[in-house]
Amino acid sequence: MTFLSVDDSVTIRKIVSLALKGAGHTVVEAGNGKEGLEALKIVKADCIILDINMPEMNGIEFLKARKTDPRISRIPVIVLTTQDEDALKNQALALGASGFIAKPFQKDALLATIKAIAG
């Protein structure tokens, strides 16, 4: 599977990338929502791992843009963020997120969530 990891933290992107590549997947990285949308014009992702708090275009704005684009609106999105408030979770889920993982996270939890959501 091909994953798009969208997070402004290079460290988090590298941790996600190592976990997914170690499980045999391909990973494309983007530093914010705008870069993520641009990457999706080139790469066919099977799943998106998305942070919420990012500069330029945050995760909620990304989810809103994704929802209006039929090319990418069905790609599963797993939100991976430090914010664990119910209101934020509900907003992300209402905008089409398929799952929610709080940072810091365990590699096994990430891989289990991905398997449950994206197959």
mmCIF file of C-alpha atoms in Angstrom:
data_model
loop_
_atom_site.group_PDB
_atom_site.id
_atom_site.type_symbol
_atom_site.label_atom_id
_atom_site.label_comp_id
_atom_site.label_asym_id
_atom_site.label_seq_id
_atom_site.Cartn_x
_atom_site.Cartn_y
_atom_site.Cartn_z
ATOM 1 C CA MET A 1 0.000 0.000 0.000
ATOM 2 C CA THR A 2 1.008 3.610 -0.536
ATOM 3 C CA PHE A 3 0.555 6.074 2.324
ATOM 4 C CA LEU A 4 0.676 9.862 2.412
ATOM 5 C CA SER A 5 2.010 11.155 5.737
ATOM 6 C CA VAL A 6 1.016 14.804 6.277
ATOM 7 C CA ASP A 7 2.637 16.414 9.322
ATOM 8 C CA ASP A 8 4.693 19.565 9.876
ATOM 9 C CA SER A 9 7.017 17.637 12.201
ATOM 10 C CA VAL A 10 9.838 16.022 10.233
ATOM 11 C CA THR A 11 10.451 13.741 13.221
ATOM 12 C CA ILE A 12 6.870 12.430 13.266
ATOM 13 C CA ARG A 13 6.897 11.945 9.489
ATOM 14 C CA LYS A 14 10.114 9.925 9.790
ATOM 15 C CA ILE A 15 8.721 7.791 12.641
ATOM 16 C CA VAL A 16 5.538 7.090 10.655
ATOM 17 C CA SER A 17 7.583 6.412 7.528
ATOM 18 C CA LEU A 18 9.904 3.961 9.301
ATOM 19 C CA ALA A 19 6.958 2.086 10.834
ATOM 20 C CA LEU A 20 5.111 1.805 7.528
ATOM 21 C CA LYS A 21 8.164 1.003 5.409
ATOM 22 C CA GLY A 22 9.127 -1.621 7.969
ATOM 23 C CA ALA A 23 5.729 -3.227 7.357
ATOM 24 C CA GLY A 24 6.391 -3.258 3.601
ATOM 25 C CA HIS A 25 4.520 -0.121 2.566
ATOM 26 C CA THR A 26 5.479 2.883 0.445
ATOM 27 C CA VAL A 27 5.338 6.336 2.077
ATOM 28 C CA VAL A 28 5.160 9.820 0.565
ATOM 29 C CA GLU A 29 5.636 12.764 2.950
ATOM 30 C CA ALA A 30 4.145 16.269 3.019
ATOM 31 C CA GLY A 31 4.799 19.082 5.517
ATOM 32 C CA ASN A 32 1.288 20.579 5.584
ATOM 33 C CA GLY A 33 -2.179 20.160 4.110
ATOM 34 C CA LYS A 34 -1.423 22.209 1.009
ATOM 35 C CA GLU A 35 1.634 20.064 0.215
ATOM 36 C CA GLY A 36 -0.493 16.986 0.888
ATOM 37 C CA LEU A 37 -3.121 18.028 -1.657
ATOM 38 C CA GLU A 38 -0.366 18.727 -4.198
ATOM 39 C CA ALA A 39 1.171 15.300 -3.568
ATOM 40 C CA LEU A 40 -2.209 13.651 -4.192
ATOM 41 C CA LYS A 41 -2.216 15.115 -7.710
ATOM 42 C CA ILE A 42 0.843 12.961 -8.454
ATOM 43 C CA VAL A 43 0.658 9.979 -6.091
ATOM 44 C CA LYS A 44 -2.189 7.497 -5.753
ATOM 45 C CA ALA A 45 -2.358 7.023 -1.995
ATOM 46 C CA ASP A 46 -4.286 4.161 -0.413
ATOM 47 C CA CYS A 47 -4.434 5.887 2.979
ATOM 48 C CA ILE A 48 -3.559 9.294 4.461
ATOM 49 C CA ILE A 49 -1.997 9.810 7.907
ATOM 50 C CA LEU A 50 -2.879 13.398 8.861
ATOM 51 C CA ASP A 51 -1.850 15.818 11.608
ATOM 52 C CA ILE A 52 -4.273 18.578 12.624
ATOM 53 C CA ASN A 53 -2.019 21.436 13.778
ATOM 54 C CA MET A 54 0.066 22.550 10.793
ATOM 55 C CA PRO A 55 0.980 25.863 9.176
ATOM 56 C CA GLU A 56 -0.412 27.053 5.848
ATOM 57 C CA MET A 57 -3.232 24.471 5.718
ATOM 58 C CA ASN A 58 -4.165 22.528 8.834
ATOM 59 C CA GLY A 59 -5.704 19.074 8.996
ATOM 60 C CA ILE A 60 -9.302 20.276 9.287
ATOM 61 C CA GLU A 61 -8.862 22.496 6.208
ATOM 62 C CA PHE A 62 -7.285 19.525 4.404
ATOM 63 C CA LEU A 63 -10.266 17.310 5.291
ATOM 64 C CA LYS A 64 -12.686 19.973 3.995
ATOM 65 C CA ALA A 65 -10.779 20.257 0.703
ATOM 66 C CA ARG A 66 -10.521 16.461 0.389
ATOM 67 C CA LYS A 67 -14.267 16.079 0.886
ATOM 68 C CA THR A 68 -15.005 18.264 -2.155
ATOM 69 C CA ASP A 69 -12.587 16.489 -4.521
ATOM 70 C CA PRO A 70 -14.043 13.256 -5.951
ATOM 71 C CA ARG A 71 -10.547 12.001 -6.895
ATOM 72 C CA ILE A 72 -9.453 11.810 -3.263
ATOM 73 C CA SER A 73 -12.629 11.955 -1.166
ATOM 74 C CA ARG A 74 -12.743 8.171 -0.673
ATOM 75 C CA ILE A 75 -9.134 7.731 0.475
ATOM 76 C CA PRO A 76 -9.213 6.707 4.152
ATOM 77 C CA VAL A 77 -7.704 9.264 6.540
ATOM 78 C CA ILE A 78 -6.262 8.492 9.954
ATOM 79 C CA VAL A 79 -5.785 11.582 12.103
ATOM 80 C CA LEU A 80 -2.584 11.444 14.159
ATOM 81 C CA THR A 81 -2.393 14.435 16.507
ATOM 82 C CA THR A 82 -1.506 15.709 19.971
ATOM 83 C CA GLN A 83 -5.014 17.128 20.347
ATOM 84 C CA ASP A 84 -7.315 14.562 21.900
ATOM 85 C CA GLU A 85 -10.465 16.620 22.531
ATOM 86 C CA ASP A 86 -13.821 15.045 21.706
ATOM 87 C CA ALA A 87 -14.992 18.120 19.762
ATOM 88 C CA LEU A 88 -11.970 17.910 17.462
ATOM 89 C CA LYS A 89 -12.406 14.154 17.006
ATOM 90 C CA ASN A 90 -16.068 14.639 16.147
ATOM 91 C CA GLN A 91 -15.262 17.415 13.671
ATOM 92 C CA ALA A 92 -12.576 15.320 11.960
ATOM 93 C CA LEU A 93 -14.855 12.271 11.810
ATOM 94 C CA ALA A 94 -17.724 14.392 10.446
ATOM 95 C CA LEU A 95 -15.386 15.595 7.688
ATOM 96 C CA GLY A 96 -14.575 12.033 6.690
ATOM 97 C CA ALA A 97 -11.682 10.899 8.864
ATOM 98 C CA SER A 98 -11.786 7.142 9.377
ATOM 99 C CA GLY A 99 -9.749 6.937 12.574
ATOM 100 C CA PHE A 100 -8.010 8.961 15.245
ATOM 101 C CA ILE A 101 -4.725 8.246 17.062
ATOM 102 C CA ALA A 102 -3.314 10.494 19.786
ATOM 103 C CA LYS A 103 0.399 11.364 19.860
ATOM 104 C CA PRO A 104 2.589 10.024 21.270
ATOM 105 C CA PHE A 105 1.661 6.717 19.690
ATOM 106 C CA GLN A 106 2.971 3.180 19.624
ATOM 107 C CA LYS A 107 4.012 1.705 16.280
ATOM 108 C CA ASP A 108 1.814 -1.348 16.888
ATOM 109 C CA ALA A 109 -1.238 0.858 17.533
ATOM 110 C CA LEU A 110 -0.610 2.747 14.288
ATOM 111 C CA LEU A 111 -0.231 -0.462 12.275
ATOM 112 C CA ALA A 112 -3.322 -2.036 13.885
ATOM 113 C CA THR A 113 -5.435 1.043 13.131
ATOM 114 C CA ILE A 114 -4.202 1.102 9.542
ATOM 115 C CA LYS A 115 -4.977 -2.590 9.111
ATOM 116 C CA ALA A 116 -8.485 -2.121 10.518
ATOM 117 C CA ILE A 117 -9.239 0.899 8.322
ATOM 118 C CA ALA A 118 -7.286 0.447 5.120
ATOM 119 C CA GLY A 119 -6.852 -3.306 4.991
#
